[in-house]
Coordinates of C-alpha atoms and ligand atoms in Angstrom, one line a residue:
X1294 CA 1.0 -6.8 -27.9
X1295 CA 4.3 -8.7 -27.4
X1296 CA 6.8 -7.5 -25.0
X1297 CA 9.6 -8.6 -22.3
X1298 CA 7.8 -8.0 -19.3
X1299 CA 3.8 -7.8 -18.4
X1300 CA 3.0 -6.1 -14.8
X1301 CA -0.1 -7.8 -13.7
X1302 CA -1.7 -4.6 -11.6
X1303 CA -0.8 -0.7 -10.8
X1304 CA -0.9 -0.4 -8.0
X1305 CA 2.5 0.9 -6.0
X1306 CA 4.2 -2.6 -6.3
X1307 CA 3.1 -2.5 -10.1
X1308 CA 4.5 1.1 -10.8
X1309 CA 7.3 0.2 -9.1
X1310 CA 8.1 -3.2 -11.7
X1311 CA 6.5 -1.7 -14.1
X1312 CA 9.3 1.5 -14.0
X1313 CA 12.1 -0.8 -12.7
X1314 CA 12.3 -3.2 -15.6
X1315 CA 11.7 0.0 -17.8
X1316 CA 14.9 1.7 -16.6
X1317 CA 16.6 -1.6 -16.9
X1318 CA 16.0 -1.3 -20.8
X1319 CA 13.5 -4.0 -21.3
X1320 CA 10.1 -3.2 -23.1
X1321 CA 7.2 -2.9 -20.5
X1322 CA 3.6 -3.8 -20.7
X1323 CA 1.2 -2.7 -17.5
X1324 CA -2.7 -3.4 -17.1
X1325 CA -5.0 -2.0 -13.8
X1326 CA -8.7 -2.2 -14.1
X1327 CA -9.3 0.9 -11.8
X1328 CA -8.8 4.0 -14.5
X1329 CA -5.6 5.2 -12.3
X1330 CA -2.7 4.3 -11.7
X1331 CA -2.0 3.9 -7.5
X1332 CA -3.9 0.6 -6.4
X1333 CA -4.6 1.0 -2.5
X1334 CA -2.5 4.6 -2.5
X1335 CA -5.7 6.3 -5.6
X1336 CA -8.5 3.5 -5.5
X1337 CA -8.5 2.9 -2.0
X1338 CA -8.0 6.7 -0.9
X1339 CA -5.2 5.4 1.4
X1340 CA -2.9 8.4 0.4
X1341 CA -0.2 8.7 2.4
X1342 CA 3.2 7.3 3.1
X1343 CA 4.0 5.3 6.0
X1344 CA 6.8 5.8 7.9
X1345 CA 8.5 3.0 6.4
X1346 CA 11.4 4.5 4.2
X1347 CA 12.4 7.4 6.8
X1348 CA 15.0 6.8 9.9
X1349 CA 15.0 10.2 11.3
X1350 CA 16.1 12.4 8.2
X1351 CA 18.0 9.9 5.8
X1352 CA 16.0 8.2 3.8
X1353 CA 16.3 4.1 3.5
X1354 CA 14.4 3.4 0.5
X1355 CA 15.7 5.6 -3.3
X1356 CA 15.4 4.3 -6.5
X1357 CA 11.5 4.7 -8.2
X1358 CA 10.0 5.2 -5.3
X1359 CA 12.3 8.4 -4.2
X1360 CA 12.3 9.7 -7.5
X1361 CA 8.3 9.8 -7.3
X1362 CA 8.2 11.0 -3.8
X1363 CA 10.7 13.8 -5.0
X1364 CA 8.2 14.7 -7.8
X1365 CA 5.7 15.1 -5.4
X1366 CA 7.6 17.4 -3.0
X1367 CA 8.4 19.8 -6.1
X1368 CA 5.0 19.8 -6.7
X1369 CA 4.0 20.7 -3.1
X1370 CA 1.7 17.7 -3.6
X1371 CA 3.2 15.7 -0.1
X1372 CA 3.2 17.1 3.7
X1373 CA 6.4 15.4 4.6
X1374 CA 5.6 15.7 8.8
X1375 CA 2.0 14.0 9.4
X1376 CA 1.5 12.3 13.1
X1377 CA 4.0 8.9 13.2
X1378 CA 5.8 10.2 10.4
X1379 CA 2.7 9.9 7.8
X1380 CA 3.1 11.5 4.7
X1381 CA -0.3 12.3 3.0
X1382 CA 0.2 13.3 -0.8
X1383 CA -2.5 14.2 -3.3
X1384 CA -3.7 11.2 -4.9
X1385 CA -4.9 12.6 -8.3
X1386 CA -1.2 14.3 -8.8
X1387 CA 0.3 10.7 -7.3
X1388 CA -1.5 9.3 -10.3
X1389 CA -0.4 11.9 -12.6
X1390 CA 2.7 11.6 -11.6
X1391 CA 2.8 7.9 -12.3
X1392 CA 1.6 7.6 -15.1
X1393 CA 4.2 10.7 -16.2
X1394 CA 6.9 8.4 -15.3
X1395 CA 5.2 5.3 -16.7
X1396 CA 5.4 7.2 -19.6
X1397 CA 8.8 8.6 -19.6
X1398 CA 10.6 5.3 -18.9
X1399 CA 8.4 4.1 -22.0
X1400 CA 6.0 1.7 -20.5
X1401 CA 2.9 1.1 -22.4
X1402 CA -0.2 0.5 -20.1
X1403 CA -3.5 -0.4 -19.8
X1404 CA -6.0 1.5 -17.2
X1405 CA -9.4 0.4 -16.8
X1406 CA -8.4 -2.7 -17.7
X1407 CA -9.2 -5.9 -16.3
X1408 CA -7.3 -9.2 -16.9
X1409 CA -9.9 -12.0 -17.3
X1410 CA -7.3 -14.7 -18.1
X1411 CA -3.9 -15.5 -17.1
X1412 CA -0.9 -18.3 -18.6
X1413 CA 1.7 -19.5 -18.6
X1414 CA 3.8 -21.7 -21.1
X1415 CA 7.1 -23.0 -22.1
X1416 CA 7.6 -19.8 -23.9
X1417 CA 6.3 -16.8 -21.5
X1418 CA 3.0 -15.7 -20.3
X1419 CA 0.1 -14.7 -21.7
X1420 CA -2.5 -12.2 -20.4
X1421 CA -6.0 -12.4 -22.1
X1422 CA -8.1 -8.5 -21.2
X1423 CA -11.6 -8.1 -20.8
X1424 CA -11.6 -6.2 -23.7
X1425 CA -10.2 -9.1 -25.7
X1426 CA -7.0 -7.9 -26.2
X1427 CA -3.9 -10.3 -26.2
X1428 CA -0.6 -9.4 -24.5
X1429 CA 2.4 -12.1 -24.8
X1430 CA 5.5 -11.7 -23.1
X1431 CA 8.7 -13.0 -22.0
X1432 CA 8.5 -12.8 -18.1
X1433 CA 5.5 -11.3 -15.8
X1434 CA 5.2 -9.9 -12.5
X1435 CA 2.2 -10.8 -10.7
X1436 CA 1.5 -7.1 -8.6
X1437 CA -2.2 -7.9 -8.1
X1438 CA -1.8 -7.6 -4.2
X1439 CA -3.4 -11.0 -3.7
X1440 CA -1.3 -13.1 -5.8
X1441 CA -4.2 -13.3 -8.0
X1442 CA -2.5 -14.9 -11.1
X1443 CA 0.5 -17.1 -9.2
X1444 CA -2.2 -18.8 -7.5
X1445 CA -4.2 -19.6 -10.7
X1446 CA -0.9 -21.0 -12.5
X1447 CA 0.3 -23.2 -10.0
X1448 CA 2.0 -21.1 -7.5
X1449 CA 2.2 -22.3 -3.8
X1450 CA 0.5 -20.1 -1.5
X1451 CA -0.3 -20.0 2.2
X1452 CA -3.4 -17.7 3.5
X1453 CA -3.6 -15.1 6.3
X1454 CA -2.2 -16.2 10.0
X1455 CA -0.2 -18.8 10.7
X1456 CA -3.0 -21.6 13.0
X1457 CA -6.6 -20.1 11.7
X1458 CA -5.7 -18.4 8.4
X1459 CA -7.6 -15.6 9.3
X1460 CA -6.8 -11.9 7.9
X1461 CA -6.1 -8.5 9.3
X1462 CA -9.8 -6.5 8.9
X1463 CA -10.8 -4.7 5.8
X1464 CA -11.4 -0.8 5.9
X1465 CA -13.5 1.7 3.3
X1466 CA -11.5 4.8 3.4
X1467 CA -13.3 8.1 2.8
X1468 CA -12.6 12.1 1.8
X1469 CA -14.4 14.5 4.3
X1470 CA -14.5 18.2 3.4
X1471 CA -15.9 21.1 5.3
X1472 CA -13.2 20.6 8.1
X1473 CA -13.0 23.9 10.5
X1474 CA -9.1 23.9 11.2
X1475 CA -9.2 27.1 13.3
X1476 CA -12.3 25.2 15.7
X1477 CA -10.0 22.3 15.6
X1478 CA -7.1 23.4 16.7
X1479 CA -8.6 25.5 19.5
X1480 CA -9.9 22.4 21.2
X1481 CA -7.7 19.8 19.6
X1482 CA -3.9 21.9 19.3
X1483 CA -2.3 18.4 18.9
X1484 CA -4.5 17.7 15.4
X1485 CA -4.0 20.3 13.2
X1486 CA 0.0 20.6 12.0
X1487 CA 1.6 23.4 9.4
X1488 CA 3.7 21.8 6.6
X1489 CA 7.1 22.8 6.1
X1490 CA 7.2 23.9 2.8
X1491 CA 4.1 26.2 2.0
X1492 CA 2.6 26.5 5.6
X1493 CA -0.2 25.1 4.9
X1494 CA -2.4 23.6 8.1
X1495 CA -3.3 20.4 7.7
X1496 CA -6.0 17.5 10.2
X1497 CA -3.1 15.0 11.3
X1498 CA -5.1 12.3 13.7
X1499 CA -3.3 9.2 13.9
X1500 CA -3.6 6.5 16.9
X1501 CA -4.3 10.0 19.6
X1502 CA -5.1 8.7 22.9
X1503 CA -7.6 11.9 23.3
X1504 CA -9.2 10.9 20.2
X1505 CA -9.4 6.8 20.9
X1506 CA -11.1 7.9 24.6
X1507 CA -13.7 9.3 22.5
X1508 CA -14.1 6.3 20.8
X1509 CA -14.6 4.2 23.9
X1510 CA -17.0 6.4 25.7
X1511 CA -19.3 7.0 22.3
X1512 CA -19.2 3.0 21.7
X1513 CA -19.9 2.8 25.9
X1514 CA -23.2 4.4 25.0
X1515 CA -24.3 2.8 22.2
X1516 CA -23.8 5.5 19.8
X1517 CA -20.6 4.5 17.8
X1518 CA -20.6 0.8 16.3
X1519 CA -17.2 0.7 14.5
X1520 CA -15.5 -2.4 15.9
X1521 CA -11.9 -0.3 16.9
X1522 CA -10.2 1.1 19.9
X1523 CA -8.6 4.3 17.9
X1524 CA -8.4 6.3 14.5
X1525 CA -6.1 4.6 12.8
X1526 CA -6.1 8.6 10.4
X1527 CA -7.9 11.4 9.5
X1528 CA -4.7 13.3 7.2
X1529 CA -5.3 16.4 5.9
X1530 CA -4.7 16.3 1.5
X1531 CA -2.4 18.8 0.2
X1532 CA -3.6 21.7 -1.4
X1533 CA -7.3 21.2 -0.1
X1534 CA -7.9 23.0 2.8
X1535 CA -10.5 21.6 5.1
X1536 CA -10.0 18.2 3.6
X1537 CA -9.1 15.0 4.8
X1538 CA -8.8 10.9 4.3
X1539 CA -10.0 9.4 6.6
X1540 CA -9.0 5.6 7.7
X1541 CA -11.4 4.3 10.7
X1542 CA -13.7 1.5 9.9
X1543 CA -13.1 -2.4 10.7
X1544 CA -14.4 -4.9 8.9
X1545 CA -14.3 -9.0 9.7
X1546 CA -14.1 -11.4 7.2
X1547 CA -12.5 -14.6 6.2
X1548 CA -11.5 -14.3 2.5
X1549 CA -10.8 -11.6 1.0
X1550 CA -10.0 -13.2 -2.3
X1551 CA -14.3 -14.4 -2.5
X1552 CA -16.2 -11.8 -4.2
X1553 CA -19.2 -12.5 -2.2
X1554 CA -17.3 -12.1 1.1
X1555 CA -15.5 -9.4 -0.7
X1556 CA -19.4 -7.6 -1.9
X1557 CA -20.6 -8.1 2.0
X1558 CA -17.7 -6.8 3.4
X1559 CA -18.6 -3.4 1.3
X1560 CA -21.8 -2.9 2.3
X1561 CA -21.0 -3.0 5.7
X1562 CA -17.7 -0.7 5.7
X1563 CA -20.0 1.8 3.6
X1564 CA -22.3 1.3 7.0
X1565 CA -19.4 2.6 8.8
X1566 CA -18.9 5.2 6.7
X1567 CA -21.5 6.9 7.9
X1568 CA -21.3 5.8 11.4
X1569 CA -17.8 7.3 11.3
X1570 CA -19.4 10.3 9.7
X1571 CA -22.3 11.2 12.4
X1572 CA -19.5 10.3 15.1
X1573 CA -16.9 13.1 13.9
X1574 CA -20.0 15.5 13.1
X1575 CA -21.4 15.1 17.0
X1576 CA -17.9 14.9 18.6
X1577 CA -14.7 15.9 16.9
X1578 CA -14.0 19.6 17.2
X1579 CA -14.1 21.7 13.8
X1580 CA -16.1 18.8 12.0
X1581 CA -19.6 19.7 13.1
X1582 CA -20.5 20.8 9.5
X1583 CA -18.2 18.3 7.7
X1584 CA -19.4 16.5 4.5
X1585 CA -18.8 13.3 2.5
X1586 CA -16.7 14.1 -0.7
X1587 CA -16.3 10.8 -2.0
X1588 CA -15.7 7.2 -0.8
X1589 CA -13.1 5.1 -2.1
X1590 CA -13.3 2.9 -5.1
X1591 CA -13.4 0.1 -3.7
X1592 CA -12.7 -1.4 -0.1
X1593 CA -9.0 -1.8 1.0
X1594 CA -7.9 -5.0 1.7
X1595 CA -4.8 -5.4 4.0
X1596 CA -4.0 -9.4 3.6
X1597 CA -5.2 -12.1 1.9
X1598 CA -3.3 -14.4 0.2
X1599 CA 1.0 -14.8 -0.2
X1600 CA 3.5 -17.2 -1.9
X1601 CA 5.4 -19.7 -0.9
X1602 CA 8.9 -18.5 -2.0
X1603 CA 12.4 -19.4 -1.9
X1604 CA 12.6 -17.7 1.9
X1605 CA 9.8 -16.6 3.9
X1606 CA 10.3 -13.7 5.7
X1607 CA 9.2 -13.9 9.7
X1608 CA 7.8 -11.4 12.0
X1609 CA 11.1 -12.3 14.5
X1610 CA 13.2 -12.1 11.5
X1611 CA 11.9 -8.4 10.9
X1612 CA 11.9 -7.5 14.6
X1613 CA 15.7 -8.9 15.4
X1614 CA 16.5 -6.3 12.0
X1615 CA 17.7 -9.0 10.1
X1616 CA 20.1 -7.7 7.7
X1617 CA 19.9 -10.6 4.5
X1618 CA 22.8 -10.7 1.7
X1619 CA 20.3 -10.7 -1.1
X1620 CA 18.7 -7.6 0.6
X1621 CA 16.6 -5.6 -2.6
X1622 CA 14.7 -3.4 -0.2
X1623 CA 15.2 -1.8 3.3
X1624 CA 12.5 -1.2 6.0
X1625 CA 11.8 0.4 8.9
X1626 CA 7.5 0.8 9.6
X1627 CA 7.0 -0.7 12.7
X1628 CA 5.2 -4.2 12.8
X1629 CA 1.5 -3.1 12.6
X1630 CA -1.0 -6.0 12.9
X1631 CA -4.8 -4.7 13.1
X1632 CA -6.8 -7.8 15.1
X1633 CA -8.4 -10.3 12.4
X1634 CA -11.1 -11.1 15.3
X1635 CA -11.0 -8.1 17.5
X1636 CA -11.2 -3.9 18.3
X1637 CA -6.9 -3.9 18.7
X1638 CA -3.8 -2.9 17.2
X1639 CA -0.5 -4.7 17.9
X1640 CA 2.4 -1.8 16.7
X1641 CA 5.7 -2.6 17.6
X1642 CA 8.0 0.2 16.5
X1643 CA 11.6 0.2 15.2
X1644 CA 14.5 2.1 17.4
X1645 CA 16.2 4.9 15.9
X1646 CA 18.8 4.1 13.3
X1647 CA 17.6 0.3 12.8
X1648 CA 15.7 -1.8 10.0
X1649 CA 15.2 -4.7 8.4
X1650 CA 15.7 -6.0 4.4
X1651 CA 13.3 -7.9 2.5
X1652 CA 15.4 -10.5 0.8
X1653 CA 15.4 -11.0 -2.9
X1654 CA 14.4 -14.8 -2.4
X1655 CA 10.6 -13.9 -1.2
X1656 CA 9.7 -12.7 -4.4
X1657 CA 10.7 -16.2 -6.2
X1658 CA 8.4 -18.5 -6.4
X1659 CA 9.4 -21.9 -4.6
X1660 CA 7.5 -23.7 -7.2
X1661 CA 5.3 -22.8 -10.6
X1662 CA 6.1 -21.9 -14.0
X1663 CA 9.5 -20.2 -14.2
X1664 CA 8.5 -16.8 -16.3
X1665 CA 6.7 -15.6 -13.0
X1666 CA 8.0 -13.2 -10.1
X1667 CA 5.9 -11.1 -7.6
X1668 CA 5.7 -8.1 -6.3
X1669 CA 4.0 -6.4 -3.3
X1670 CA 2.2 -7.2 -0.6
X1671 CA 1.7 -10.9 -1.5
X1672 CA 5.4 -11.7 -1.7
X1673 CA 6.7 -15.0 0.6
X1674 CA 6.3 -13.7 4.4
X1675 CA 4.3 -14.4 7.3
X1676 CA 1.1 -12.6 8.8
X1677 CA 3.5 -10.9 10.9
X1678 CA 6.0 -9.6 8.9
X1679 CA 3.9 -8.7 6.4
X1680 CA 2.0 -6.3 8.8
X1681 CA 5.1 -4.1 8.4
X1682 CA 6.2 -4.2 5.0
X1683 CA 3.3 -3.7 3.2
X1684 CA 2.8 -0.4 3.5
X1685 CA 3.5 1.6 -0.2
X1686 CA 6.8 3.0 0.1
X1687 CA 8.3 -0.8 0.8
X1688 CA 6.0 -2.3 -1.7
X1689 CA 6.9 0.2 -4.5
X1690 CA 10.6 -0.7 -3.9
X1691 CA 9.5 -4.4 -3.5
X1692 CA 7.7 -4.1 -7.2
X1693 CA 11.2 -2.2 -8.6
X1694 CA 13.3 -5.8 -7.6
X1695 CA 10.9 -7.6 -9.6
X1696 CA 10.7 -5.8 -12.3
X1697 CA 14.6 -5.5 -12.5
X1698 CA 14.3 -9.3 -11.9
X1699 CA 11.9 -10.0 -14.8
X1700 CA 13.7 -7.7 -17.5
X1701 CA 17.0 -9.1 -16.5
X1702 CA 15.4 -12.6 -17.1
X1703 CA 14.1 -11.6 -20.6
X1704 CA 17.2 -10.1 -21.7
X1705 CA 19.4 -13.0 -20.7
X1706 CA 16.5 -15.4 -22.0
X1707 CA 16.7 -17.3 -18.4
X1708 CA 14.2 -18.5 -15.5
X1709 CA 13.0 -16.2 -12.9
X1710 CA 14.8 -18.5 -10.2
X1711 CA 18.6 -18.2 -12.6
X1712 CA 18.4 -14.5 -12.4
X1713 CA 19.8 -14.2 -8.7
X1714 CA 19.9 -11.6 -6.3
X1715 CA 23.5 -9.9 -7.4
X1716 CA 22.3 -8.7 -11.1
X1717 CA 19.3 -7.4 -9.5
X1718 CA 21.4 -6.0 -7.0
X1719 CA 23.5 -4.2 -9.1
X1720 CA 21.2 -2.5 -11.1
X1721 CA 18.5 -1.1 -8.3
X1722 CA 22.0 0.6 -6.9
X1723 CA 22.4 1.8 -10.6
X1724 CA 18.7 2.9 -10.1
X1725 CA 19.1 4.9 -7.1
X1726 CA 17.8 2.0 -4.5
X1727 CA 19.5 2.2 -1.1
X1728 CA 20.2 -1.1 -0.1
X1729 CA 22.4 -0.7 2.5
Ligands
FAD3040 C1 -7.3 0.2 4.7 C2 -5.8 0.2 4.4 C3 -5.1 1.3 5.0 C4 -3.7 1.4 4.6 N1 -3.0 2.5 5.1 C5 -1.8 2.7 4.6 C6 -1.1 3.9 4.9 O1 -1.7 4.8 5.6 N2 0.1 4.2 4.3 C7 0.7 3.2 3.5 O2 1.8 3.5 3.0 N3 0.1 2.1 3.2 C8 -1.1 1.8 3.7 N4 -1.8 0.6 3.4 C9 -1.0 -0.4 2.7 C10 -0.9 -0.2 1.2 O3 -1.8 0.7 0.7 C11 -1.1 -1.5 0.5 O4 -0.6 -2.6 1.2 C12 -0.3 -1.4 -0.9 O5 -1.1 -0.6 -1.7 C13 -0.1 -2.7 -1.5 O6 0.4 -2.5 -2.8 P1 0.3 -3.6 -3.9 O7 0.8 -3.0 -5.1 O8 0.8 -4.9 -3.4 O9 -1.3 -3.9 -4.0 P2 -2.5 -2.9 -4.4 O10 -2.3 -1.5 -3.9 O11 -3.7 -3.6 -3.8 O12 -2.5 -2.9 -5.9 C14 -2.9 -4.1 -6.7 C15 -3.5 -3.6 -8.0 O13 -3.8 -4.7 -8.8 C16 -5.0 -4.5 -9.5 N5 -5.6 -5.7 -10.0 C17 -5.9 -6.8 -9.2 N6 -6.4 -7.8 -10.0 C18 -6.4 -7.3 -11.3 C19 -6.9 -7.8 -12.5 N7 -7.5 -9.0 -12.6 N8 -6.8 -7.0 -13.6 C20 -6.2 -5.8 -13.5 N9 -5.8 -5.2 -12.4 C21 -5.9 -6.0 -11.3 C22 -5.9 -3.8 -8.5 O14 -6.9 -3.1 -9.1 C23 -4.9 -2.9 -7.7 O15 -4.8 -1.6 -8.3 C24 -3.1 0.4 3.8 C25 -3.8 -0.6 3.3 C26 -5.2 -0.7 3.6 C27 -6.0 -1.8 3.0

């Protein structure tokens, strides 16, 4: 397959390039090994929204990432009023929905695909699949989440914190079913919410003093071996009464990037599955007859590896709401770093009616082969900063400046680097994005 731009990954940041260099007219190629589109948002049962595109009503992030979230509302798929503004959405009609609009901006794609080799040459890029097929194109965006392929062609990249290099914790997410709401909310009135929409009741647990004491005093006795001081969620899925995804377990390593380290590390968060299980069962109220429905695909990773690029965004950078001129994205999630070493959470909200951009210049590589811009969570930024913006809504809207980036590249047969930020500008405002 030849085309103008290859989106290495599907996960949000993927989707997002993948639709964004789409809508900009330039033929799109996309290829995720898990068989659905979604990444961290399907895969890693991580299905919500954080609050990072909301300040109060008005929305700060449009473009592909407002049209989805639209498509979910219409399809009473989203509870748009989760504890700390979460939004949990149905991940199997997120996916659908995806690859509806993969679809119907014309992107071909590849699921259950992995991409065993990666290059990069005078003329493009090259993606070799496990399957043996060959896709060639102009310009790529590397959406892996762990800037899988920028690092194997020469791009600089920097690792975790700033001193140690270590990485926030790893977490296997689970689905519980079997969820008594009515139980719940007699005990618990503060857990169980009603959407908006269809009045549906919903488990909404996120960061509940009442619910982290419980945590203490079970791990004061011995009974609860989870390394945190709080539920980070248990959200209630739309349309699924009784069910909810739940986001609890804490897992040390150094590397996320080692498959080894990456194997151990889930084994033990499927150890704290069910020590998170047999905790909720003896002492959350309306979940003493809960069962596993599924775990995750795979483990979630929150930070492993970023780029060096043109500008690095800073944690004091995020938190003085640095307004940049080659702003593509706005955000507002509050800086959210979960302890690389230890039980705590650093969060450190916004104020009403402030946020921060992500400047175009942190997706561009300071240094590599020219065809290459990237997306996501493994875009130029510190351990910090990063903490906040990579949460999906802010990642999909990062992932539609690339792709706008790459297809503007192919068309006007240029570098990633010559592009700049005002053509991209231009045409994410033509696409919807509120920059501003
Ligand atoms: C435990 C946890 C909880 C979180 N909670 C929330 C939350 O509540 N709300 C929220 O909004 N965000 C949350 N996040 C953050 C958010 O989910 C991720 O940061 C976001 O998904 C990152 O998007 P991405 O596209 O950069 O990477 P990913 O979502 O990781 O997507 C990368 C994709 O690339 C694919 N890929 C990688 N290598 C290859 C290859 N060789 N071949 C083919 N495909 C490949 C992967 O399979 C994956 O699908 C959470 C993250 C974690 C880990």
């Amino acid at each position: 397959m030849q085309v103008d731009v290859l989106v290495l990954g599907g996960g949000p940041s993927g989707f997002g390039a993948a639709v964004g260099a789409a809508r900009t007219g330039a033929s799109v190629a996309l290829v995720e090994r898990h068989p659905v589109l979604g990444g961290m948002g399907t895969a890693g049962l991580v299905n919500n929204f954080c609050n990072a595109h909301k300040d109060g009503d008005r929305l700060i992030i449009g473009g592909v990432f407002g049209d989805l979230r639209e498509r979910l509302i219409r399809r009473d798929a989203i509870y748009t009023n989760g504890a700390w503004g979460l939004e949990p959405y149905d991940p199997e009609i997120y996916a659908s929905e995806m690859a509806a609009m993969c679809a119907e901006a014309g992107v071909r794609f590849r699921l259950g695909s992995t991409i065993a080799d990666f290059r990069c040459r005078g003329d493009g890029a090259v993606a070799q699949l496990e399957d043996g097929e060959r896709i060639a194109a102009a310009h790529a965006v590397d959406a892996t989440g762990d800037a899988v392929f920028a690092h194997a062609v020469g791009v600089p990249t920097r690792h975790g914190r700033a001193g140690d290099g270590k990485v926030m914790p790893l977490t296997f997410c689970y689905e519980l079913a079997g969820i008594d709401l009515d139980a719940m909310a007699a005990d618990w009135p503060w857990a169980v919410r009603r959407d908006e929409r269809t009045g549906q009741a919903y488990v909404s647990i996120s960061m509940h003093p009442e619910a982290s004491a419980l945590v203490a005093s079970e791990q004061r006795a011995g009974r609860l071996h989870i390394p945190r001081d709080h539920i980070s969620g248990i959200l209630g899925t739309p349309g699924r009464p009784g069910h909810a995804t739940v986001n609890f377990g804490r897992v040390f390593i150094s590397d996320p990037t080692d498959p080894a380290q990456l194997e151990r590390a889930s084994a033990e968060g499927r150890e704290q599955i069910a020590d998170g299980v047999a905790f909720f069962r003896r002492c959350i109220p309306g979940m003493a007859r809960i069962r596993l429905e599924r775990e995750a695909r795979q483990i979630g990773v929150r930070e492993s590896r970023r780029i060096v690029g043109l500008h690095t965004l800073t944690g004091a950078e995020a938190v003085a709401c640095t307004q940049f001129e080659d702003v593509i994205a706005q955000c507002r999630y509050c800086i959210d770093i979960h302890s690389p070493d230890g039980p705590t959470t650093v969060l450190r909200d916004f104020a009403p009616g402030t946020h921060y951009d992500i400047p175009w210049r942190c997706l561009v590589p300071s240094a590599g082969p020219s065809c290459l811009v990237v997306a996501g969570r493994a875009i130029s930024a510190d351990h910090e900063s990063s903490s906040s913006f990579r949460v999906s809504p802010s990642v999909m809207a990062i992932g539609e400046a690339a792709g706008v980036t790459a297809a503007i590249a192919a068309r006007q047969g240029c570098a990633i680097a010559a592009v700049g930020p005002g053509p991209v500008q231009e045409r994410l405002r033509a696409q919807g994005a509120i920059l501003d």
